[in-house]
């Protein structure tokens, strides 16, 4: 399994970006996918996650109502639509895959639970 995150960039506060996470490998529909971010000097934090079926999502309080996660099984891609961006959203954003093969594994905000990670994409929001 390989994950490739893309779509980051520089945007002004209030603007929007859409991140994509391309999944390569088998059994895309057997993984919960999470987005995390890490700002300089801070720990990696959970942003948003989507279940293997797409039927369940979770988001951190800091982004709820502004960010929307979705998955496209035809393209093996998970997207994170980010609206009303704030300077505090500035970070490197990573996508990660957590095996949910028996369909009972819930979305988790814990980074160590994820099996595979993408390389990260930089998001910078200017004030």
PDB file of C-alpha atoms in Angstrom:
ATOM      1  CA  UNK A   1       0.000   0.000   0.000  1.00  0.00           C
ATOM      2  CA  UNK A   2       1.212   3.468  -0.868  1.00  0.00           C
ATOM      3  CA  UNK A   3      -0.440   6.792  -0.159  1.00  0.00           C
ATOM      4  CA  UNK A   4       0.310  10.052  -1.913  1.00  0.00           C
ATOM      5  CA  UNK A   5      -1.032  13.324  -0.566  1.00  0.00           C
ATOM      6  CA  UNK A   6      -1.340  16.349  -2.828  1.00  0.00           C
ATOM      7  CA  UNK A   7      -3.140  19.650  -3.165  1.00  0.00           C
ATOM      8  CA  UNK A   8      -1.381  21.757  -0.570  1.00  0.00           C
ATOM      9  CA  UNK A   9      -0.282  25.305  -1.197  1.00  0.00           C
ATOM     10  CA  UNK A  10      -0.337  28.905  -0.041  1.00  0.00           C
ATOM     11  CA  UNK A  11      -3.720  30.540   0.493  1.00  0.00           C
ATOM     12  CA  UNK A  12      -5.013  33.634   2.242  1.00  0.00           C
ATOM     13  CA  UNK A  13      -7.115  33.382   5.367  1.00  0.00           C
ATOM     14  CA  UNK A  14     -10.704  32.655   4.463  1.00  0.00           C
ATOM     15  CA  UNK A  15      -9.713  30.786   1.334  1.00  0.00           C
ATOM     16  CA  UNK A  16     -10.095  27.138   0.374  1.00  0.00           C
ATOM     17  CA  UNK A  17      -7.956  24.193  -0.628  1.00  0.00           C
ATOM     18  CA  UNK A  18      -8.763  20.611  -1.533  1.00  0.00           C
ATOM     19  CA  UNK A  19      -6.312  17.913  -0.556  1.00  0.00           C
ATOM     20  CA  UNK A  20      -6.259  14.520  -2.223  1.00  0.00           C
ATOM     21  CA  UNK A  21      -4.890  11.217  -0.969  1.00  0.00           C
ATOM     22  CA  UNK A  22      -4.277   8.703  -3.733  1.00  0.00           C
ATOM     23  CA  UNK A  23      -4.238   5.073  -2.542  1.00  0.00           C
ATOM     24  CA  UNK A  24      -2.170   2.533  -4.451  1.00  0.00           C
ATOM     25  CA  UNK A  25      -2.456  -1.151  -3.673  1.00  0.00           C
ATOM     26  CA  UNK A  26      -5.086  -3.699  -2.846  1.00  0.00           C
ATOM     27  CA  UNK A  27      -8.267  -3.423  -0.848  1.00  0.00           C
ATOM     28  CA  UNK A  28      -8.810   0.337  -0.695  1.00  0.00           C
ATOM     29  CA  UNK A  29     -12.315  -0.359   0.580  1.00  0.00           C
ATOM     30  CA  UNK A  30     -10.936  -2.272   3.564  1.00  0.00           C
ATOM     31  CA  UNK A  31      -9.178   0.739   5.091  1.00  0.00           C
ATOM     32  CA  UNK A  32     -10.349   3.632   7.191  1.00  0.00           C
ATOM     33  CA  UNK A  33      -8.505   6.749   6.020  1.00  0.00           C
ATOM     34  CA  UNK A  34      -7.437   9.604   8.245  1.00  0.00           C
ATOM     35  CA  UNK A  35      -5.985  13.048   7.683  1.00  0.00           C
ATOM     36  CA  UNK A  36      -3.486  14.387  10.208  1.00  0.00           C
ATOM     37  CA  UNK A  37      -1.439  17.548  10.388  1.00  0.00           C
ATOM     38  CA  UNK A  38       1.744  18.639  12.070  1.00  0.00           C
ATOM     39  CA  UNK A  39       2.836  22.210  12.598  1.00  0.00           C
ATOM     40  CA  UNK A  40       6.445  23.114  13.476  1.00  0.00           C
ATOM     41  CA  UNK A  41       7.203  22.309  17.089  1.00  0.00           C
ATOM     42  CA  UNK A  42       3.876  20.576  17.640  1.00  0.00           C
ATOM     43  CA  UNK A  43       2.721  16.995  17.786  1.00  0.00           C
ATOM     44  CA  UNK A  44       0.911  15.362  14.915  1.00  0.00           C
ATOM     45  CA  UNK A  45      -2.827  15.803  15.371  1.00  0.00           C
ATOM     46  CA  UNK A  46      -5.914  14.175  13.935  1.00  0.00           C
ATOM     47  CA  UNK A  47      -7.909  16.334  11.532  1.00  0.00           C
ATOM     48  CA  UNK A  48     -10.555  14.136   9.975  1.00  0.00           C
ATOM     49  CA  UNK A  49     -11.266  10.501   9.164  1.00  0.00           C
ATOM     50  CA  UNK A  50     -13.602   8.431   7.044  1.00  0.00           C
ATOM     51  CA  UNK A  51     -14.614   4.812   7.442  1.00  0.00           C
ATOM     52  CA  UNK A  52     -13.902   2.036   4.945  1.00  0.00           C
ATOM     53  CA  UNK A  53     -17.485   2.278   3.634  1.00  0.00           C
ATOM     54  CA  UNK A  54     -17.641   6.056   3.578  1.00  0.00           C
ATOM     55  CA  UNK A  55     -20.652   5.847   5.830  1.00  0.00           C
ATOM     56  CA  UNK A  56     -19.009   7.383   8.869  1.00  0.00           C
ATOM     57  CA  UNK A  57     -16.767  10.397   9.349  1.00  0.00           C
ATOM     58  CA  UNK A  58     -15.116  12.139  12.261  1.00  0.00           C
ATOM     59  CA  UNK A  59     -13.516  15.542  12.527  1.00  0.00           C
ATOM     60  CA  UNK A  60     -11.558  17.411  15.140  1.00  0.00           C
ATOM     61  CA  UNK A  61     -13.415  20.203  16.911  1.00  0.00           C
ATOM     62  CA  UNK A  62     -11.016  22.737  15.417  1.00  0.00           C
ATOM     63  CA  UNK A  63     -12.078  21.966  11.842  1.00  0.00           C
ATOM     64  CA  UNK A  64     -15.660  20.777  12.207  1.00  0.00           C
ATOM     65  CA  UNK A  65     -17.956  22.768   9.951  1.00  0.00           C
ATOM     66  CA  UNK A  66     -15.062  23.972   7.805  1.00  0.00           C
ATOM     67  CA  UNK A  67     -13.448  20.754   6.528  1.00  0.00           C
ATOM     68  CA  UNK A  68     -15.226  17.918   4.726  1.00  0.00           C
ATOM     69  CA  UNK A  69     -13.784  14.491   4.058  1.00  0.00           C
ATOM     70  CA  UNK A  70     -14.996  12.179   1.298  1.00  0.00           C
ATOM     71  CA  UNK A  71     -13.845   9.083  -0.552  1.00  0.00           C
ATOM     72  CA  UNK A  72     -14.154   7.971  -4.154  1.00  0.00           C
ATOM     73  CA  UNK A  73     -13.914   4.219  -4.583  1.00  0.00           C
ATOM     74  CA  UNK A  74     -13.754   4.479  -8.364  1.00  0.00           C
ATOM     75  CA  UNK A  75     -10.551   6.522  -8.106  1.00  0.00           C
ATOM     76  CA  UNK A  76      -9.181   5.055  -4.841  1.00  0.00           C
ATOM     77  CA  UNK A  77      -8.923   8.568  -3.508  1.00  0.00           C
ATOM     78  CA  UNK A  78      -9.856  10.366  -0.314  1.00  0.00           C
ATOM     79  CA  UNK A  79     -10.308  14.113  -0.435  1.00  0.00           C
ATOM     80  CA  UNK A  80     -10.304  16.790   2.234  1.00  0.00           C
ATOM     81  CA  UNK A  81     -12.132  19.964   1.275  1.00  0.00           C
ATOM     82  CA  UNK A  82     -10.894  22.783   3.479  1.00  0.00           C
ATOM     83  CA  UNK A  83     -12.892  26.001   3.584  1.00  0.00           C
ATOM     84  CA  UNK A  84     -12.632  29.164   5.680  1.00  0.00           C
ATOM     85  CA  UNK A  85      -8.974  28.464   6.282  1.00  0.00           C
ATOM     86  CA  UNK A  86      -7.229  30.134   9.199  1.00  0.00           C
ATOM     87  CA  UNK A  87      -3.536  30.823   9.839  1.00  0.00           C
ATOM     88  CA  UNK A  88      -3.625  28.196  12.596  1.00  0.00           C
ATOM     89  CA  UNK A  89      -4.423  25.588   9.935  1.00  0.00           C
ATOM     90  CA  UNK A  90      -0.880  25.990   8.621  1.00  0.00           C
ATOM     91  CA  UNK A  91       0.881  22.620   8.815  1.00  0.00           C
ATOM     92  CA  UNK A  92       2.076  19.645   6.848  1.00  0.00           C
ATOM     93  CA  UNK A  93      -0.943  17.462   6.160  1.00  0.00           C
ATOM     94  CA  UNK A  94      -0.631  13.681   6.014  1.00  0.00           C
ATOM     95  CA  UNK A  95      -3.064  10.977   5.018  1.00  0.00           C
ATOM     96  CA  UNK A  96      -2.925   7.546   6.583  1.00  0.00           C
ATOM     97  CA  UNK A  97      -4.652   4.185   6.226  1.00  0.00           C
ATOM     98  CA  UNK A  98      -5.906   1.979   9.054  1.00  0.00           C
ATOM     99  CA  UNK A  99      -6.877  -1.617   8.240  1.00  0.00           C
ATOM    100  CA  UNK A 100     -10.556  -2.272   8.963  1.00  0.00           C
ATOM    101  CA  UNK A 101     -10.759  -5.662   7.306  1.00  0.00           C
ATOM    102  CA  UNK A 102     -13.385  -7.137   9.585  1.00  0.00           C
ATOM    103  CA  UNK A 103     -15.478  -3.977   9.289  1.00  0.00           C
ATOM    104  CA  UNK A 104     -15.619  -3.510  13.058  1.00  0.00           C
ATOM    105  CA  UNK A 105     -12.716  -1.111  13.383  1.00  0.00           C
ATOM    106  CA  UNK A 106     -13.914   2.410  14.052  1.00  0.00           C
ATOM    107  CA  UNK A 107     -12.195   5.565  12.888  1.00  0.00           C
ATOM    108  CA  UNK A 108      -9.470   6.386  15.362  1.00  0.00           C
ATOM    109  CA  UNK A 109      -7.716   9.715  16.012  1.00  0.00           C
ATOM    110  CA  UNK A 110      -4.595   7.920  17.274  1.00  0.00           C
ATOM    111  CA  UNK A 111      -1.666   8.134  14.848  1.00  0.00           C
ATOM    112  CA  UNK A 112      -0.033   4.906  16.059  1.00  0.00           C
ATOM    113  CA  UNK A 113      -3.081   2.912  14.974  1.00  0.00           C
ATOM    114  CA  UNK A 114      -2.515   3.678  11.307  1.00  0.00           C
ATOM    115  CA  UNK A 115      -0.596   1.196   9.187  1.00  0.00           C
ATOM    116  CA  UNK A 116       0.489   3.297   6.217  1.00  0.00           C
ATOM    117  CA  UNK A 117       1.319   6.980   5.767  1.00  0.00           C
ATOM    118  CA  UNK A 118       1.690   9.331   2.833  1.00  0.00           C
ATOM    119  CA  UNK A 119       4.569  11.778   2.466  1.00  0.00           C
ATOM    120  CA  UNK A 120       2.693  14.936   3.462  1.00  0.00           C
ATOM    121  CA  UNK A 121       1.697  18.123   1.684  1.00  0.00           C
ATOM    122  CA  UNK A 122       2.339  21.632   3.001  1.00  0.00           C
ATOM    123  CA  UNK A 123      -0.584  23.958   3.670  1.00  0.00           C
ATOM    124  CA  UNK A 124       0.243  27.568   4.473  1.00  0.00           C
ATOM    125  CA  UNK A 125      -2.476  30.077   5.339  1.00  0.00           C
ATOM    126  CA  UNK A 126      -1.440  33.718   5.405  1.00  0.00           C
ATOM    127  CA  UNK A 127      -3.207  36.304   7.519  1.00  0.00           C
TER     128      UNK A 127
END
